One Martini backbone bead per residue (centre of mass of N, CA, C, O) as a GRO file, in nm:
protein
  350
    1UNK     BB    1   1.983  -2.927  -1.781
    2UNK     BB    2   1.675  -2.878  -1.821
    3UNK     BB    3   1.394  -2.806  -1.648
    4UNK     BB    4   1.219  -3.047  -1.812
    5UNK     BB    5   1.379  -3.274  -1.725
    6UNK     BB    6   1.379  -3.641  -1.676
    7UNK     BB    7   1.633  -3.649  -1.543
    8UNK     BB    8   1.812  -3.788  -1.286
    9UNK     BB    9   1.979  -3.653  -1.049
   10UNK     BB   10   2.232  -3.680  -0.827
   11UNK     BB   11   2.177  -3.376  -0.729
   12UNK     BB   12   2.006  -3.188  -0.474
   13UNK     BB   13   1.956  -2.836  -0.424
   14UNK     BB   14   1.838  -2.663  -0.147
   15UNK     BB   15   1.917  -2.369  -0.236
   16UNK     BB   16   2.032  -2.075  -0.425
   17UNK     BB   17   2.257  -1.951  -0.249
   18UNK     BB   18   2.549  -1.870  -0.123
   19UNK     BB   19   2.615  -2.190  -0.067
   20UNK     BB   20   2.454  -2.364  -0.268
   21UNK     BB   21   2.620  -2.266  -0.525
   22UNK     BB   22   2.887  -2.380  -0.444
   23UNK     BB   23   2.806  -2.674  -0.448
   24UNK     BB   24   2.692  -2.680  -0.736
   25UNK     BB   25   2.942  -2.579  -0.888
   26UNK     BB   26   3.147  -2.799  -0.794
   27UNK     BB   27   2.986  -3.043  -0.892
   28UNK     BB   28   2.969  -2.959  -1.190
   29UNK     BB   29   3.280  -2.948  -1.238
   30UNK     BB   30   3.304  -3.272  -1.175
   31UNK     BB   31   3.038  -3.393  -1.354
   32UNK     BB   32   2.785  -3.360  -1.211
   33UNK     BB   33   2.447  -3.387  -1.160
   34UNK     BB   34   2.241  -3.084  -1.117
   35UNK     BB   35   1.987  -2.956  -0.889
   36UNK     BB   36   1.822  -2.640  -0.841
   37UNK     BB   37   1.617  -2.514  -0.571
   38UNK     BB   38   1.445  -2.194  -0.595
   39UNK     BB   39   1.238  -1.941  -0.471
   40UNK     BB   40   1.360  -1.753  -0.637
   41UNK     BB   41   1.510  -1.552  -0.885
   42UNK     BB   42   1.686  -1.475  -1.170
   43UNK     BB   43   1.893  -1.193  -1.132
   44UNK     BB   44   1.985  -0.982  -1.411
   45UNK     BB   45   2.073  -0.683  -1.518
   46UNK     BB   46   2.054  -0.505  -1.233
   47UNK     BB   47   2.139  -0.215  -1.088
   48UNK     BB   48   2.039  -0.267  -0.792
   49UNK     BB   49   2.259  -0.501  -0.776
   50UNK     BB   50   2.530  -0.431  -0.936
   51UNK     BB   51   2.550  -0.153  -0.798
   52UNK     BB   52   2.706  -0.071  -0.511
   53UNK     BB   53   2.572   0.221  -0.456
   54UNK     BB   54   2.274   0.066  -0.430
   55UNK     BB   55   2.288  -0.009  -0.162
   56UNK     BB   56   1.953  -0.058  -0.011
   57UNK     BB   57   1.729  -0.063  -0.234
   58UNK     BB   58   1.651  -0.382  -0.174
   59UNK     BB   59   1.575  -0.334   0.106
   60UNK     BB   60   1.238  -0.430   0.149
   61UNK     BB   61   1.202  -0.539  -0.132
   62UNK     BB   62   0.987  -0.783  -0.256
   63UNK     BB   63   1.170  -0.858  -0.508
   64UNK     BB   64   1.448  -0.917  -0.306
   65UNK     BB   65   1.291  -0.950  -0.019
   66UNK     BB   66   1.145  -1.132   0.239
   67UNK     BB   67   1.106  -0.965   0.503
   68UNK     BB   68   1.171  -1.049   0.780
   69UNK     BB   69   1.049  -1.103   1.115
   70UNK     BB   70   1.013  -1.116   1.439
   71UNK     BB   71   0.942  -1.217   1.720
   72UNK     BB   72   0.903  -1.143   2.023
   73UNK     BB   73   1.140  -0.941   2.211
   74UNK     BB   74   1.210  -0.935   2.534
   75UNK     BB   75   1.484  -0.729   2.519
   76UNK     BB   76   1.289  -0.533   2.304
   77UNK     BB   77   0.999  -0.468   2.404
   78UNK     BB   78   0.853  -0.689   2.220
   79UNK     BB   79   0.944  -0.668   1.945
   80UNK     BB   80   0.840  -0.736   1.580
   81UNK     BB   81   1.041  -0.529   1.385
   82UNK     BB   82   1.283  -0.698   1.342
   83UNK     BB   83   1.495  -0.714   1.085
   84UNK     BB   84   1.531  -0.987   0.823
   85UNK     BB   85   1.724  -1.008   0.575
   86UNK     BB   86   1.643  -1.184   0.256
   87UNK     BB   87   1.721  -1.321  -0.031
   88UNK     BB   88   1.508  -1.310  -0.342
   89UNK     BB   89   1.736  -1.503  -0.494
   90UNK     BB   90   1.972  -1.592  -0.684
   91UNK     BB   91   2.221  -1.594  -0.420
   92UNK     BB   92   2.067  -1.457  -0.215
   93UNK     BB   93   2.215  -1.235   0.009
   94UNK     BB   94   2.446  -1.168  -0.206
   95UNK     BB   95   2.240  -0.963  -0.362
   96UNK     BB   96   2.189  -0.749  -0.086
   97UNK     BB   97   2.441  -0.693   0.040
   98UNK     BB   98   2.744  -0.508   0.132
   99UNK     BB   99   3.010  -0.685   0.023
  100UNK     BB  100   3.143  -0.771   0.263
  101UNK     BB  101   3.457  -0.965   0.342
  102UNK     BB  102   3.505  -1.213   0.589
  103UNK     BB  103   3.647  -1.355   0.891
  104UNK     BB  104   3.701  -1.541   1.131
  105UNK     BB  105   3.865  -1.665   1.376
  106UNK     BB  106   4.066  -1.919   1.451
  107UNK     BB  107   3.932  -1.993   1.723
  108UNK     BB  108   3.642  -2.036   1.619
  109UNK     BB  109   3.697  -2.277   1.434
  110UNK     BB  110   3.829  -2.455   1.653
  111UNK     BB  111   3.578  -2.473   1.831
  112UNK     BB  112   3.402  -2.623   1.631
  113UNK     BB  113   3.582  -2.872   1.622
  114UNK     BB  114   3.584  -2.923   1.945
  115UNK     BB  115   3.258  -2.981   1.958
  116UNK     BB  116   3.260  -3.251   1.744
  117UNK     BB  117   3.313  -3.192   1.417
  118UNK     BB  118   3.609  -3.193   1.360
  119UNK     BB  119   3.908  -3.117   1.200
  120UNK     BB  120   3.781  -3.004   0.929
  121UNK     BB  121   3.683  -2.726   1.100
  122UNK     BB  122   3.942  -2.604   1.105
  123UNK     BB  123   4.145  -2.361   1.006
  124UNK     BB  124   4.366  -2.530   0.856
  125UNK     BB  125   4.142  -2.690   0.679
  126UNK     BB  126   3.983  -2.433   0.558
  127UNK     BB  127   4.185  -2.242   0.417
  128UNK     BB  128   4.209  -2.373   0.129
  129UNK     BB  129   3.906  -2.299   0.064
  130UNK     BB  130   3.919  -2.001   0.092
  131UNK     BB  131   4.135  -1.965  -0.132
  132UNK     BB  132   3.974  -2.112  -0.364
  133UNK     BB  133   3.733  -1.887  -0.378
  134UNK     BB  134   3.959  -1.667  -0.461
  135UNK     BB  135   4.037  -1.336  -0.609
  136UNK     BB  136   4.273  -1.113  -0.544
  137UNK     BB  137   4.300  -0.754  -0.539
  138UNK     BB  138   4.526  -0.536  -0.538
  139UNK     BB  139   4.619  -0.260  -0.435
  140UNK     BB  140   4.740   0.028  -0.584
  141UNK     BB  141   4.936   0.049  -0.320
  142UNK     BB  142   5.140   0.014  -0.052
  143UNK     BB  143   5.081   0.282   0.085
  144UNK     BB  144   4.774   0.266   0.085
  145UNK     BB  145   4.751  -0.004   0.237
  146UNK     BB  146   4.892   0.083   0.499
  147UNK     BB  147   4.714   0.333   0.569
  148UNK     BB  148   4.428   0.144   0.540
  149UNK     BB  149   4.445  -0.152   0.627
  150UNK     BB  150   4.491  -0.297   0.308
  151UNK     BB  151   4.578  -0.628   0.294
  152UNK     BB  152   4.736  -0.922   0.131
  153UNK     BB  153   4.820  -1.223   0.250
  154UNK     BB  154   4.930  -1.494   0.070
  155UNK     BB  155   4.892  -1.711   0.294
  156UNK     BB  156   4.551  -1.637   0.300
  157UNK     BB  157   4.535  -1.620  -0.026
  158UNK     BB  158   4.386  -1.617  -0.343
  159UNK     BB  159   4.423  -1.636  -0.738
  160UNK     BB  160   4.178  -1.866  -0.868
  161UNK     BB  161   3.898  -1.785  -0.801
  162UNK     BB  162   3.556  -1.687  -0.862
  163UNK     BB  163   3.594  -1.467  -0.633
  164UNK     BB  164   3.612  -1.130  -0.616
  165UNK     BB  165   3.861  -0.934  -0.430
  166UNK     BB  166   3.857  -0.601  -0.278
  167UNK     BB  167   3.924  -0.254  -0.269
  168UNK     BB  168   3.807   0.034  -0.245
  169UNK     BB  169   3.951   0.327  -0.377
  170UNK     BB  170   3.738   0.497  -0.195
  171UNK     BB  171   3.709   0.596   0.171
  172UNK     BB  172   3.756   0.871   0.265
  173UNK     BB  173   3.865   1.139   0.475
  174UNK     BB  174   3.800   0.977   0.764
  175UNK     BB  175   3.958   0.709   0.769
  176UNK     BB  176   4.249   0.774   0.869
  177UNK     BB  177   4.179   0.942   1.123
  178UNK     BB  178   4.039   0.706   1.262
  179UNK     BB  179   4.281   0.524   1.286
  180UNK     BB  180   4.456   0.721   1.454
  181UNK     BB  181   4.262   0.743   1.692
  182UNK     BB  182   4.269   0.442   1.767
  183UNK     BB  183   4.573   0.423   1.811
  184UNK     BB  184   4.576   0.637   2.046
  185UNK     BB  185   4.382   0.421   2.215
  186UNK     BB  186   4.531   0.122   2.150
  187UNK     BB  187   4.434   0.045   1.860
  188UNK     BB  188   4.529  -0.153   1.624
  189UNK     BB  189   4.641  -0.225   1.315
  190UNK     BB  190   4.489  -0.446   1.075
  191UNK     BB  191   4.611  -0.557   0.765
  192UNK     BB  192   4.471  -0.867   0.803
  193UNK     BB  193   4.156  -0.993   0.896
  194UNK     BB  194   4.202  -1.295   0.733
  195UNK     BB  195   4.445  -1.441   0.925
  196UNK     BB  196   4.285  -1.514   1.220
  197UNK     BB  197   4.298  -1.200   1.295
  198UNK     BB  198   4.027  -0.954   1.401
  199UNK     BB  199   4.185  -0.744   1.554
  200UNK     BB  200   4.103  -0.418   1.532
  201UNK     BB  201   4.174  -0.192   1.274
  202UNK     BB  202   4.000  -0.210   0.951
  203UNK     BB  203   3.972  -0.312   0.610
  204UNK     BB  204   3.733  -0.432   0.413
  205UNK     BB  205   3.662  -0.637   0.184
  206UNK     BB  206   3.516  -0.689  -0.144
  207UNK     BB  207   3.257  -0.820  -0.371
  208UNK     BB  208   3.416  -0.665  -0.628
  209UNK     BB  209   3.457  -0.588  -0.954
  210UNK     BB  210   3.707  -0.374  -1.059
  211UNK     BB  211   3.659  -0.376  -1.370
  212UNK     BB  212   3.327  -0.334  -1.355
  213UNK     BB  213   3.191  -0.237  -1.078
  214UNK     BB  214   3.059  -0.510  -0.957
  215UNK     BB  215   2.883  -0.743  -0.822
  216UNK     BB  216   2.973  -1.057  -0.643
  217UNK     BB  217   2.791  -1.314  -0.644
  218UNK     BB  218   2.709  -1.640  -0.629
  219UNK     BB  219   2.585  -1.635  -0.912
  220UNK     BB  220   2.833  -1.516  -1.059
  221UNK     BB  221   3.061  -1.719  -0.952
  222UNK     BB  222   2.892  -2.020  -0.972
  223UNK     BB  223   2.657  -2.029  -1.182
  224UNK     BB  224   2.715  -1.890  -1.460
  225UNK     BB  225   2.967  -2.076  -1.539
  226UNK     BB  226   2.744  -2.344  -1.485
  227UNK     BB  227   2.455  -2.325  -1.627
  228UNK     BB  228   2.492  -2.567  -1.842
  229UNK     BB  229   2.507  -2.789  -1.584
  230UNK     BB  230   2.243  -2.668  -1.450
  231UNK     BB  231   1.934  -2.733  -1.298
  232UNK     BB  232   1.702  -2.476  -1.283
  233UNK     BB  233   1.453  -2.419  -1.018
  234UNK     BB  234   1.263  -2.153  -0.996
  235UNK     BB  235   1.010  -2.041  -0.810
  236UNK     BB  236   1.037  -2.275  -0.579
  237UNK     BB  237   0.867  -2.460  -0.317
  238UNK     BB  238   0.957  -2.646  -0.067
  239UNK     BB  239   0.786  -2.900   0.115
  240UNK     BB  240   0.983  -3.165   0.098
  241UNK     BB  241   1.154  -3.443   0.194
  242UNK     BB  242   1.219  -3.749   0.059
  243UNK     BB  243   1.169  -4.054   0.236
  244UNK     BB  244   1.351  -4.369   0.310
  245UNK     BB  245   1.334  -4.678   0.458
  246UNK     BB  246   1.566  -4.890   0.590
  247UNK     BB  247   1.509  -5.215   0.674
  248UNK     BB  248   1.792  -5.292   0.790
  249UNK     BB  249   1.861  -5.012   0.966
  250UNK     BB  250   1.613  -4.785   0.998
  251UNK     BB  251   1.695  -4.564   0.813
  252UNK     BB  252   1.684  -4.255   0.664
  253UNK     BB  253   1.646  -4.159   0.313
  254UNK     BB  254   1.722  -3.935   0.074
  255UNK     BB  255   1.540  -3.928  -0.261
  256UNK     BB  256   1.399  -3.632  -0.256
  257UNK     BB  257   1.162  -3.377  -0.384
  258UNK     BB  258   0.904  -3.147  -0.287
  259UNK     BB  259   0.733  -2.905  -0.500
  260UNK     BB  260   0.619  -2.568  -0.571
  261UNK     BB  261   0.486  -2.463  -0.903
  262UNK     BB  262   0.243  -2.292  -1.034
  263UNK     BB  263   0.041  -2.472  -0.838
  264UNK     BB  264   0.234  -2.724  -0.849
  265UNK     BB  265   0.308  -3.055  -0.761
  266UNK     BB  266   0.648  -3.178  -0.736
  267UNK     BB  267   0.856  -3.461  -0.806
  268UNK     BB  268   1.209  -3.534  -0.727
  269UNK     BB  269   1.489  -3.719  -0.785
  270UNK     BB  270   1.787  -3.879  -0.635
  271UNK     BB  271   2.072  -4.087  -0.681
  272UNK     BB  272   2.234  -3.968  -0.418
  273UNK     BB  273   2.170  -3.652  -0.314
  274UNK     BB  274   2.049  -3.427  -0.056
  275UNK     BB  275   2.087  -3.072  -0.029
  276UNK     BB  276   2.058  -2.848   0.243
  277UNK     BB  277   2.053  -2.471   0.165
  278UNK     BB  278   1.818  -2.248   0.314
  279UNK     BB  279   1.914  -2.149   0.568
  280UNK     BB  280   1.849  -2.060   0.900
  281UNK     BB  281   1.524  -2.052   0.848
  282UNK     BB  282   1.440  -2.272   0.623
  283UNK     BB  283   1.575  -2.537   0.698
  284UNK     BB  284   1.412  -2.620   0.957
  285UNK     BB  285   1.136  -2.613   0.821
  286UNK     BB  286   1.185  -2.836   0.611
  287UNK     BB  287   1.260  -3.057   0.808
  288UNK     BB  288   0.990  -3.058   0.962
  289UNK     BB  289   0.807  -3.112   0.711
  290UNK     BB  290   0.973  -3.401   0.682
  291UNK     BB  291   1.008  -3.520   0.994
  292UNK     BB  292   1.251  -3.337   1.115
  293UNK     BB  293   1.266  -3.348   1.473
  294UNK     BB  294   1.073  -3.284   1.723
  295UNK     BB  295   0.835  -3.499   1.805
  296UNK     BB  296   0.629  -3.327   1.967
  297UNK     BB  297   0.609  -3.091   1.774
  298UNK     BB  298   0.518  -3.244   1.523
  299UNK     BB  299   0.258  -3.364   1.641
  300UNK     BB  300   0.123  -3.085   1.699
  301UNK     BB  301   0.143  -3.017   1.373
  302UNK     BB  302   0.073  -3.292   1.210
  303UNK     BB  303   0.354  -3.442   1.189
  304UNK     BB  304   0.528  -3.708   1.086
  305UNK     BB  305   0.765  -3.870   1.243
  306UNK     BB  306   1.108  -3.983   1.137
  307UNK     BB  307   1.319  -3.785   1.292
  308UNK     BB  308   1.469  -3.751   1.600
  309UNK     BB  309   1.565  -3.390   1.621
  310UNK     BB  310   1.571  -3.152   1.867
  311UNK     BB  311   1.772  -2.922   1.735
  312UNK     BB  312   1.572  -2.825   1.544
  313UNK     BB  313   1.536  -2.475   1.561
  314UNK     BB  314   1.760  -2.423   1.769
  315UNK     BB  315   1.977  -2.180   1.892
  316UNK     BB  316   1.955  -1.906   1.773
  317UNK     BB  317   2.232  -1.682   1.657
  318UNK     BB  318   2.243  -1.365   1.584
  319UNK     BB  319   2.377  -1.086   1.422
  320UNK     BB  320   2.403  -0.759   1.511
  321UNK     BB  321   2.329  -0.431   1.380
  322UNK     BB  322   2.488  -0.129   1.532
  323UNK     BB  323   2.499   0.166   1.422
  324UNK     BB  324   2.702   0.465   1.404
  325UNK     BB  325   2.637   0.818   1.402
  326UNK     BB  326   2.814   1.115   1.282
  327UNK     BB  327   2.887   1.439   1.284
  328UNK     BB  328   3.045   1.638   1.057
  329UNK     BB  329   3.246   1.846   0.947
  330UNK     BB  330   3.284   2.072   0.736
  331UNK     BB  331   3.423   1.930   0.419
  332UNK     BB  332   3.329   1.642   0.442
  333UNK     BB  333   3.294   1.356   0.267
  334UNK     BB  334   2.986   1.183   0.250
  335UNK     BB  335   2.700   0.993   0.208
  336UNK     BB  336   2.508   1.244   0.210
  337UNK     BB  337   2.569   1.347  -0.080
  338UNK     BB  338   2.379   1.124  -0.223
  339UNK     BB  339   2.106   1.291  -0.169
  340UNK     BB  340   2.209   1.439  -0.416
  341UNK     BB  341   2.115   1.394  -0.733
  342UNK     BB  342   2.352   1.534  -0.883
  343UNK     BB  343   2.586   1.400  -0.734
  344UNK     BB  344   2.502   1.106  -0.786
  345UNK     BB  345   2.509   1.122  -1.098
  346UNK     BB  346   2.811   1.191  -1.121
  347UNK     BB  347   2.918   0.936  -0.978
  348UNK     BB  348   2.783   0.727  -1.170
  349UNK     BB  349   2.948   0.835  -1.431
  350UNK     BB  350   3.250   0.740  -1.339
   0.00000   0.00000   0.00000
């Protein structure tokens, strides 16, 4: 369905990011008509995204990153410069992230189910979908895999999904000594951290196509194979979800979306459902702009409340990355070598 199509899609996906494209791709595969509205643009054939070694070049770049920062953080000296990278492209943050791919522990998924979300959210029920998403590429040898804590237990992994996962072939000379040092301290090697147990020291798999040596983002895995089935409206900012009140039940039903593109406000309807998948930061904002959220807050903002849902926008808990860097003895090859233009060029040519 082309961008200017007048056909009403069955489904509108707000946000063509990491998860939004999974939903869009699977719906399109089933034969449903799908429209994806994405604020970023479709970036393809760009080395800064495709080449794994260029990770970091896009972080903070306004072409690729929304570059959000926090409000004052009480426990960090009221700093407002804590960076929150968010991908500004079709594929969302899977276009700019570090490409490492892991899973939470079995207990964490089961806790989500037990909090009242239903058994569908338990580890046992989610595992088939985890497996369906991936095609794992086995390490070069059993010996290498054992030494580096980098194996795929077939019980927990798939071999026919759209997203390729594997281990980078070279991990550095300090990798195995680090494992041995941790083992000596009583920390065991975990040979498959995606098995429901992620305790111990292990090597994370990456979403890199080992045949091409390129990043596999959500756009590559889910959108591009289905691009002929999906109506993509990119560089469009959703203003609100269009709601209609059912006179019989009194409930609000999402019937479409209003968005801004090229300075014009456009409304588009959906014959079945509107799916909002705009990320942890944009999703609550769009819901509130649509009149879904805490009634008092909405009224203060001059927004007419339609659904009183006080949890919208509350209780955000992000995971912080606090890396530690150590100086190595001379003779060990580290990432610092890539700061030498000649060395970096030679590595890129391999």
